[in-house]
Short mmCIF file of C-alpha atoms in Angstrom, two decimals:
data_model
loop_
_atom_site.label_atom_id
_atom_site.label_comp_id
_atom_site.label_asym_id
_atom_site.label_seq_id
_atom_site.Cartn_x
_atom_site.Cartn_y
_atom_site.Cartn_z
CA MET A 1247 0.02 -0.16 -0.63
CA ALA A 1248 2.90 2.18 1.11
CA GLU A 1249 4.47 1.67 -2.39
CA GLN A 1250 1.19 2.53 -4.42
CA THR A 1251 1.00 5.93 -2.84
CA ASP A 1252 5.21 6.68 -3.27
CA PHE A 1253 4.34 5.61 -6.79
CA GLY A 1254 1.33 7.74 -7.35
CA LYS A 1255 3.04 11.15 -5.68
CA GLY A 1256 5.97 10.53 -8.56
CA ALA A 1257 3.03 10.32 -10.98
CA LEU A 1258 1.91 13.44 -10.19
CA ILE A 1259 4.96 15.08 -9.52
CA ALA A 1260 6.05 14.00 -13.50
CA GLY A 1261 3.12 15.21 -15.01
CA ILE A 1262 3.84 18.88 -13.01
CA VAL A 1263 6.62 19.63 -14.98
CA LEU A 1264 5.70 18.25 -18.26
CA GLY A 1265 2.64 20.80 -18.42
CA VAL A 1266 5.40 23.38 -17.05
CA ALA A 1267 7.73 22.81 -19.75
CA ALA A 1268 4.64 21.85 -22.09
CA GLY A 1269 3.31 26.10 -21.74
CA ALA A 1270 6.91 27.07 -22.04
CA PHE A 1271 7.32 25.91 -25.11
CA GLY A 1272 4.48 27.32 -26.18
CA VAL A 1273 4.93 30.44 -25.01
CA TYR A 1274 8.26 30.53 -26.69
CA ASN A 1275 6.28 29.46 -30.37
CA MET A 1276 3.82 32.46 -29.80
CA SER A 1277 6.34 34.69 -29.05
CA ALA A 1278 8.49 34.03 -32.13
CA SER A 1279 5.92 34.25 -34.65
CA LYS A 1280 4.22 37.62 -33.52
CA VAL A 1281 7.34 39.77 -32.60
CA ASP A 1282 6.13 42.03 -35.10
CA ARG A 1283 2.75 43.12 -33.33
CA PRO A 1284 4.58 44.28 -29.71
CA GLN A 1285 2.48 44.48 -26.69
CA THR A 1286 0.87 47.12 -24.72
CA ARG A 1287 -0.77 47.88 -22.05
CA LEU A 1288 -3.16 51.37 -23.39
CA ASN A 1289 -6.71 50.04 -24.44
CA VAL A 1290 -6.39 50.89 -27.69
CA SER A 1291 -6.42 49.70 -31.31
CA GLN A 1292 -3.60 49.69 -33.97
CA SER A 1293 -5.15 51.76 -36.16
CA GLU A 1294 -6.31 54.32 -33.15
CA ALA A 1295 -2.42 54.48 -31.74
CA GLU A 1296 -1.07 55.16 -35.35
CA ALA A 1297 -3.85 57.94 -35.75
CA ALA A 1298 -1.98 59.60 -32.52
CA LEU A 1299 1.44 59.24 -33.77
CA THR A 1300 0.12 61.05 -36.84
CA ALA A 1301 -1.33 64.00 -34.61
CA VAL A 1302 1.92 63.88 -32.96
CA ALA A 1303 4.16 64.46 -36.23
CA ASP A 1304 2.11 67.04 -37.43
CA GLU A 1305 1.47 68.77 -34.34
CA ALA A 1306 5.85 68.69 -33.75
CA MET A 1307 6.22 70.01 -37.77
CA ALA A 1308 3.28 73.08 -37.10
CA LEU A 1309 5.57 74.08 -34.64
CA ARG A 1310 8.90 74.32 -36.31
CA LYS A 1311 6.99 76.12 -39.17
CA LYS A 1312 6.03 78.77 -36.24
CA ASN A 1313 9.40 78.61 -34.92
CA SER A 1314 10.95 80.13 -38.27
CA VAL A 1315 8.74 83.01 -37.86
CA ILE A 1316 11.32 86.21 -37.20
CA LYS A 1317 8.60 87.35 -34.94
CA ASP A 1318 8.69 84.40 -32.81
CA VAL A 1319 12.73 83.79 -33.13
CA ALA A 1320 14.39 87.09 -32.49
CA PRO A 1321 12.84 88.46 -29.41
CA GLU A 1322 13.79 92.37 -29.04
CA GLY A 1323 17.66 92.63 -27.54
CA ALA A 1324 18.80 89.17 -28.30
CA THR A 1325 22.19 89.21 -28.64
CA ILE A 1326 24.93 86.89 -30.41
CA ASN A 1327 27.82 87.94 -29.79
CA GLY A 1328 29.47 87.82 -25.91
CA LYS A 1329 26.14 86.70 -24.49
CA PRO A 1330 24.06 83.72 -24.51
CA ARG A 1331 21.11 83.83 -27.31
CA TYR A 1332 17.90 82.35 -26.55
CA ALA A 1333 15.41 80.98 -29.06
CA PRO A 1334 12.45 78.40 -29.50
CA VAL A 1335 13.52 74.38 -30.36
CA PHE A 1336 14.72 73.89 -33.88
CA PHE A 1337 16.46 77.39 -34.24
CA SER A 1338 19.45 78.15 -35.94
CA PRO A 1339 21.17 80.77 -36.89
CA GLU A 1340 21.19 83.02 -39.95
CA LEU A 1341 24.82 83.44 -40.64
CA TRP A 1342 26.01 85.80 -43.57
CA GLN A 1343 29.42 86.79 -44.41
CA VAL A 1344 29.50 90.74 -45.14
CA ASN A 1345 31.56 93.48 -46.24
CA ASP A 1346 32.22 96.29 -43.19
CA ASP A 1347 32.79 99.35 -44.96
CA ALA A 1348 34.26 101.14 -41.82
CA ARG A 1349 36.44 98.31 -41.16
CA LYS A 1350 37.49 97.48 -44.58
CA ASP A 1351 36.50 94.10 -43.99
CA THR A 1352 34.26 91.12 -44.01
CA ILE A 1353 32.65 90.47 -40.71
CA VAL A 1354 30.15 87.53 -40.05
CA ILE A 1355 26.79 88.35 -38.59
CA ASP A 1356 23.87 86.73 -37.60
CA ILE A 1357 20.96 88.57 -40.03
CA TYR A 1358 18.13 87.49 -37.67
CA ASP A 1359 20.18 89.28 -34.54
CA PRO A 1360 18.82 92.94 -34.29
CA SER A 1361 22.31 93.99 -32.30
CA SER A 1362 24.21 93.09 -36.07
CA PRO A 1363 25.07 95.38 -38.53
CA ASN A 1364 22.58 95.99 -40.91
CA VAL A 1365 23.40 94.75 -44.12
CA HIS A 1366 21.95 97.66 -46.74
CA ALA A 1367 22.73 101.03 -45.26
CA ASP A 1368 19.87 102.41 -42.49
CA VAL A 1369 17.50 100.10 -43.58
CA PRO A 1370 16.93 97.04 -40.56
CA ASN A 1371 17.72 93.23 -41.01
CA HIS A 1372 14.19 92.41 -39.59
CA TRP A 1373 12.47 94.62 -42.49
CA PHE A 1374 13.76 92.46 -45.13
CA THR A 1375 12.86 89.27 -43.48
CA SER A 1376 9.49 90.22 -41.56
CA ASN A 1377 8.58 91.31 -45.21
CA GLY A 1378 9.34 88.07 -46.92
CA LEU A 1379 12.38 90.11 -48.43
CA ARG A 1380 15.03 86.77 -47.35
CA ASP A 1381 16.43 86.18 -50.64
CA VAL A 1382 16.40 90.13 -52.16
CA MET A 1383 18.14 91.16 -49.20
CA SER A 1384 21.20 89.06 -50.59
CA ARG A 1385 21.21 91.55 -53.77
CA ARG A 1386 23.53 94.35 -54.00
CA ASP A 1387 20.89 96.32 -55.38
CA ALA A 1388 17.74 94.70 -53.43
CA LEU A 1389 16.38 98.91 -52.46
CA MET A 1390 16.14 99.30 -55.88
CA VAL A 1391 14.47 96.30 -56.66
CA ASP A 1392 10.77 96.40 -57.00
CA SER A 1393 9.42 93.46 -54.99
CA ASP A 1394 5.71 93.11 -55.94
CA GLU A 1395 6.12 95.43 -58.83
CA ASP A 1396 3.40 98.23 -58.10
CA GLY A 1397 6.23 101.03 -59.58
CA PHE A 1398 7.85 101.72 -56.66
CA THR A 1399 11.15 100.61 -55.26
CA ASN A 1400 12.17 99.02 -51.78
CA ARG A 1401 13.80 101.99 -50.62
CA GLU A 1402 10.86 104.39 -51.65
CA GLU A 1403 8.70 101.51 -49.78
CA PHE A 1404 10.41 101.48 -46.50
CA ASP A 1405 10.35 105.64 -46.70
CA ALA A 1406 7.02 105.44 -47.31
CA LYS A 1407 5.86 102.49 -44.27
CA THR A 1408 4.01 100.65 -46.74
CA ASN A 1409 4.37 96.55 -47.09
CA PRO A 1410 7.18 95.96 -50.34
CA SER A 1411 5.51 92.51 -50.67
CA ASP A 1412 1.77 93.73 -51.21
CA ALA A 1413 1.16 95.34 -54.52
CA LYS A 1414 -2.05 97.18 -52.99
CA SER A 1415 0.19 99.02 -50.59
CA LEU A 1416 2.33 102.18 -52.00
CA PRO A 1417 3.38 105.70 -51.41
CA PRO A 1418 1.63 108.22 -52.81
CA LEU A 1419 2.10 108.74 -56.80
CA VAL A 1420 3.40 112.40 -55.53
CA GLN A 1421 5.33 112.68 -52.55
CA VAL A 1422 7.27 116.73 -51.94
CA GLY A 1423 10.55 116.16 -52.81
CA LYS A 1424 10.40 113.06 -54.83
CA THR A 1425 10.53 112.83 -58.32
CA PRO A 1426 6.49 112.29 -59.38
CA LYS A 1427 5.48 109.09 -60.91
CA LEU A 1428 4.64 110.53 -63.89
CA VAL A 1429 6.95 110.78 -67.37
CA VAL A 1430 5.91 113.26 -70.72
CA VAL A 1431 6.02 110.65 -73.42
CA GLY A 1432 6.64 111.92 -76.45
CA ASP A 1433 6.78 115.85 -78.21
CA ALA A 1434 4.57 118.52 -76.85
CA VAL A 1435 1.43 119.90 -79.46
CA THR A 1436 1.37 123.38 -79.85
CA SER A 1437 -1.96 124.85 -81.78
CA GLY A 1438 -4.50 127.95 -81.08
CA GLY A 1439 -5.55 131.24 -83.17
CA VAL A 1440 -6.04 134.66 -83.09
CA ILE A 1441 -9.26 136.36 -82.46
CA SER A 1442 -10.38 139.36 -84.01
CA VAL A 1443 -13.46 142.03 -83.63
CA ASP A 1444 -13.98 144.29 -86.34
CA SER A 1445 -12.68 147.07 -86.06
CA GLY A 1446 -16.32 148.74 -85.64
CA LEU A 1447 -17.00 148.03 -82.16
CA ALA A 1448 -13.42 150.19 -80.75
CA TYR A 1449 -15.79 153.60 -81.42
CA SER A 1450 -19.27 152.38 -80.34
CA SER A 1451 -20.42 154.56 -77.44
CA ASN A 1452 -22.50 151.79 -75.86
CA PRO A 1453 -21.84 147.84 -78.18
CA THR A 1454 -24.64 145.24 -77.51
CA GLU A 1455 -23.04 143.08 -80.47
CA ALA A 1456 -20.17 142.48 -81.75
CA ASP A 1457 -18.40 140.05 -85.29
CA VAL A 1458 -15.74 137.91 -84.13
CA ARG A 1459 -13.07 136.08 -86.62
CA ILE A 1460 -10.35 133.51 -85.72
CA TYR A 1461 -6.87 133.78 -87.67
CA ALA A 1462 -5.02 130.74 -88.18
CA THR A 1463 -1.71 131.61 -86.94
CA PRO A 1464 0.05 134.89 -85.99
CA GLY A 1465 1.22 137.41 -89.03
CA SER A 1466 -1.73 135.18 -91.52
CA SER A 1467 -4.30 136.40 -93.56
CA LYS A 1468 -6.26 133.15 -93.27
CA VAL A 1469 -9.54 133.13 -91.72
CA VAL A 1470 -10.54 130.27 -90.52
CA ALA A 1471 -13.65 131.02 -88.60
CA ARG A 1472 -16.87 133.57 -88.01
CA PHE A 1473 -18.92 134.69 -85.51
CA SER A 1474 -20.94 137.19 -86.48
CA LYS A 1475 -24.06 139.48 -83.51
CA ARG A 1476 -22.24 137.75 -80.70
CA THR A 1477 -23.82 138.90 -77.46
CA PRO A 1478 -22.88 138.74 -73.99
CA GLY A 1479 -23.76 134.63 -73.07
CA MET A 1480 -23.46 133.91 -76.41
CA THR A 1481 -20.23 131.42 -77.29
CA PHE A 1482 -17.56 130.68 -79.92
CA GLY A 1483 -14.47 129.06 -81.16
CA LEU A 1484 -11.32 128.70 -82.64
CA LEU A 1485 -13.05 126.39 -85.19
CA GLU A 1486 -16.52 126.62 -86.89
CA ASN A 1487 -18.72 123.62 -85.99
CA LYS A 1488 -16.61 122.13 -84.11
CA SER A 1489 -16.27 120.62 -80.57
CA ASP A 1490 -14.84 123.55 -78.70
CA GLU A 1491 -17.33 126.25 -80.35
CA LYS A 1492 -18.21 126.48 -76.87
CA ARG A 1493 -15.15 127.54 -75.43
CA PHE A 1494 -15.21 130.87 -75.74
CA GLU A 1495 -18.49 132.97 -73.36
CA VAL A 1496 -18.90 136.43 -74.29
CA ILE A 1497 -18.97 138.13 -71.10
CA GLY A 1498 -19.32 141.38 -72.33
CA PHE A 1499 -18.00 144.93 -73.21
CA GLU A 1500 -15.31 147.29 -71.51
CA LYS A 1501 -13.57 150.38 -71.52
CA GLU A 1502 -10.00 150.78 -72.09
CA THR A 1503 -7.65 153.55 -72.67
CA PHE A 1504 -5.30 153.19 -75.43
CA GLY A 1505 -2.60 156.41 -75.20
CA SER A 1506 -4.64 159.29 -75.53
CA SER A 1507 -7.81 157.65 -77.11
CA THR A 1508 -10.68 155.37 -75.25
CA GLU A 1509 -12.08 152.73 -77.10
CA SER A 1510 -15.11 149.76 -76.33
CA VAL A 1511 -13.40 146.21 -75.65
CA LEU A 1512 -14.51 142.79 -75.74
CA LYS A 1513 -14.50 140.57 -72.32
CA VAL A 1514 -14.17 137.29 -72.92
CA ARG A 1515 -13.70 133.86 -70.83
CA ASP A 1516 -11.92 130.60 -72.12
CA ASN A 1517 -13.92 127.71 -70.86
CA GLY A 1518 -11.33 125.52 -72.55
CA ILE A 1519 -8.70 124.80 -70.05
CA PRO A 1520 -9.41 122.07 -67.84
CA GLY A 1521 -10.02 123.09 -63.98
CA ARG A 1522 -8.85 126.35 -64.61
CA ALA A 1523 -10.96 129.23 -66.70
CA LYS A 1524 -9.48 132.26 -67.85
CA GLU A 1525 -10.86 135.67 -68.82
CA PHE A 1526 -9.69 137.97 -71.28
CA THR A 1527 -10.00 141.43 -73.88
CA VAL A 1528 -9.94 141.66 -77.31
CA ARG A 1529 -8.40 145.11 -78.46
CA ALA A 1530 -11.16 145.77 -81.36
CA GLY A 1531 -9.39 146.00 -84.90
CA SER A 1532 -6.80 144.40 -87.20
CA PRO A 1533 -4.38 141.91 -85.54
CA ALA A 1534 -1.03 142.84 -85.21
CA ARG A 1535 1.17 140.98 -87.81
CA SER A 1536 4.02 139.85 -86.34
CA ALA A 1537 4.36 137.06 -83.49
CA SER A 1538 6.46 139.15 -81.73
CA ASP A 1539 3.52 142.08 -80.96
CA TYR A 1540 1.29 139.08 -79.17
CA GLY A 1541 1.44 139.66 -75.33
CA LYS A 1542 2.34 143.00 -75.58
CA GLU A 1543 -0.43 145.63 -74.31
CA GLY A 1544 -2.79 147.37 -75.97
CA VAL A 1545 -1.98 145.38 -79.39
CA LYS A 1546 -5.16 144.54 -81.09
CA GLY A 1547 -6.22 140.91 -81.41
CA TYR A 1548 -5.70 137.99 -78.72
CA LEU A 1549 -3.61 134.84 -79.37
CA VAL A 1550 -4.96 131.65 -78.21
CA LYS A 1551 -2.21 128.98 -77.98
CA ASP A 1552 -2.92 125.34 -76.46
CA VAL A 1553 -0.10 123.20 -75.68
CA LYS A 1554 -1.23 119.78 -75.08
CA VAL A 1555 1.60 116.88 -73.40
CA LYS A 1556 0.77 113.06 -72.45
CA LEU A 1557 1.65 111.99 -69.11
CA ARG A 1558 2.45 108.75 -68.55
CA VAL A 1559 1.77 107.03 -65.18
CA THR A 1560 4.36 104.88 -63.99
CA ALA A 1561 3.36 103.15 -60.43
CA GLY A 1562 -0.19 102.68 -59.21
CA PRO A 1563 -3.47 100.66 -60.47
CA ALA A 1564 -3.08 103.08 -63.05
CA ALA A 1565 0.26 102.08 -64.69
CA GLY A 1566 0.09 99.61 -67.98
CA THR A 1567 -3.57 100.37 -68.70
CA LYS A 1568 -4.99 103.01 -71.12
CA ASP A 1569 -6.26 105.06 -68.85
CA GLY A 1570 -3.35 105.40 -67.36
CA GLU A 1571 -2.11 107.47 -70.58
CA PHE A 1572 -3.77 111.22 -70.60
CA GLU A 1573 -3.41 114.24 -72.51
CA VAL A 1574 -3.30 117.52 -70.53
CA LEU A 1575 -3.26 121.28 -72.05
CA GLU A 1576 -0.92 123.40 -70.20
CA GLY A 1577 -2.17 125.92 -67.56
CA ALA A 1578 -5.52 123.17 -66.73
CA THR A 1579 -5.51 121.00 -63.45
CA PHE A 1580 -6.21 117.28 -63.29
CA GLU A 1581 -6.48 113.74 -61.25
CA ILE A 1582 -3.61 111.60 -61.50
CA PRO A 1583 -5.19 108.20 -62.29
CA GLY A 1584 -4.94 106.11 -59.61
CA SER A 1585 -3.53 108.33 -56.74
CA ASN A 1586 -6.66 108.47 -54.81
CA GLY A 1587 -7.54 111.53 -55.74
CA ILE A 1588 -3.80 113.92 -56.58
CA VAL A 1589 -4.91 116.40 -58.18
CA CYS A 1590 -2.69 118.66 -59.73
CA GLU A 1591 -1.96 121.66 -62.03
CA LEU A 1592 0.56 122.06 -65.18
CA LYS A 1593 2.07 125.53 -65.04
CA SER A 1594 4.40 124.90 -67.62
CA VAL A 1595 6.10 123.14 -70.95
CA ASP A 1596 9.52 123.46 -70.61
CA ALA A 1597 12.17 123.92 -73.79
CA SER A 1598 13.41 120.01 -73.34
CA GLY A 1599 9.53 118.86 -73.48
CA SER A 1600 9.72 118.06 -69.36
CA VAL A 1601 6.70 119.73 -67.60
CA ASN A 1602 6.53 121.02 -64.09
CA ILE A 1603 3.42 120.96 -61.86
CA LYS A 1604 2.35 121.76 -58.42
CA PRO A 1605 -0.16 119.25 -56.61
CA LYS A 1606 -2.84 121.22 -54.94
CA GLY A 1607 -2.11 122.78 -51.40
CA ALA A 1608 1.63 122.40 -52.26
CA GLU A 1609 4.05 125.25 -51.75
CA SER A 1610 6.34 124.54 -54.86
CA GLU A 1611 6.28 123.03 -58.03
CA MET A 1612 7.78 119.61 -59.61
CA ASN A 1613 9.29 118.56 -62.76
CA VAL A 1614 7.70 115.15 -64.37
CA PRO A 1615 10.84 114.10 -67.17
CA LYS A 1616 10.50 113.83 -70.63
CA VAL A 1617 11.38 109.87 -71.50
CA ALA A 1618 12.19 108.98 -75.20
CA GLU A 1619 9.65 106.51 -76.59
#
């Protein structure tokens, strides 16, 4: 009986040993066959875990992009020479080798360090980088470049405190002390005629009407237009049946003294110059035959000389468009297209072909150069 008991205990122990061995062998096979599926204590599926990792990666990339912006990586007062510089993660300084005129040598600077020398004269490096002009900044002519193609150089945009990367942000087309964004195109065109009043008006004591003749040029005997019995309120032009036949308006009659005699003269208003009506008197009688006589006091007849020039806008929204080219008479006022209401007067035309304009409210005139076509 004792022998059977000992045998039973031995069998039980042997069974336990074999069971443990079999279990260990099974675990080993399972781990070997599924090595590519690591176990985790997170109670999530594999797809959810992958999505979480992707979100973390996206967030890291967004942070890197944010930290590349100058205002985030170059705090005011940060330095690099002699003192530690504080910068966000992922930041590396932008070191450039530039010429130092004072030292007559080259130096290495960090363009994002506010204390570093400027690459271009008095324009801060920060102005270029913060306006997206880092690549332009590397050019010697960076200040002369028109980065947004609005007709203004980077230098002009900096001076005017406008955005050099936005064509809708532009300085005024006319600024005191600067060349206007206008040019003269082609040669000035001169036209006109001589206004003459019949001699009988001079000796009329109380005239109510007058006959008007227009001569083609000073000294010419060719009459190009006739207007009979002009009374106050009536009009006439330099040519008959043309668009300017209402240009001159008869105001009335006056008395003027010439030497020892007093004569009746015709008072006229010239409405042909936009923005600037002009009044004058015409002495009756045949006009002088010499052009040099016109403009002198007491000369019979009145010379009308129109000088017209073509102007072109070189900057702003009207530049390069049909509206950007327009004609202006000498002495006329005009609004510059695309200038937000800047009004000027064309004061005179120079012998060189350039013109002088005076903006409304300005104390001095500005010269507009002529360009070769």
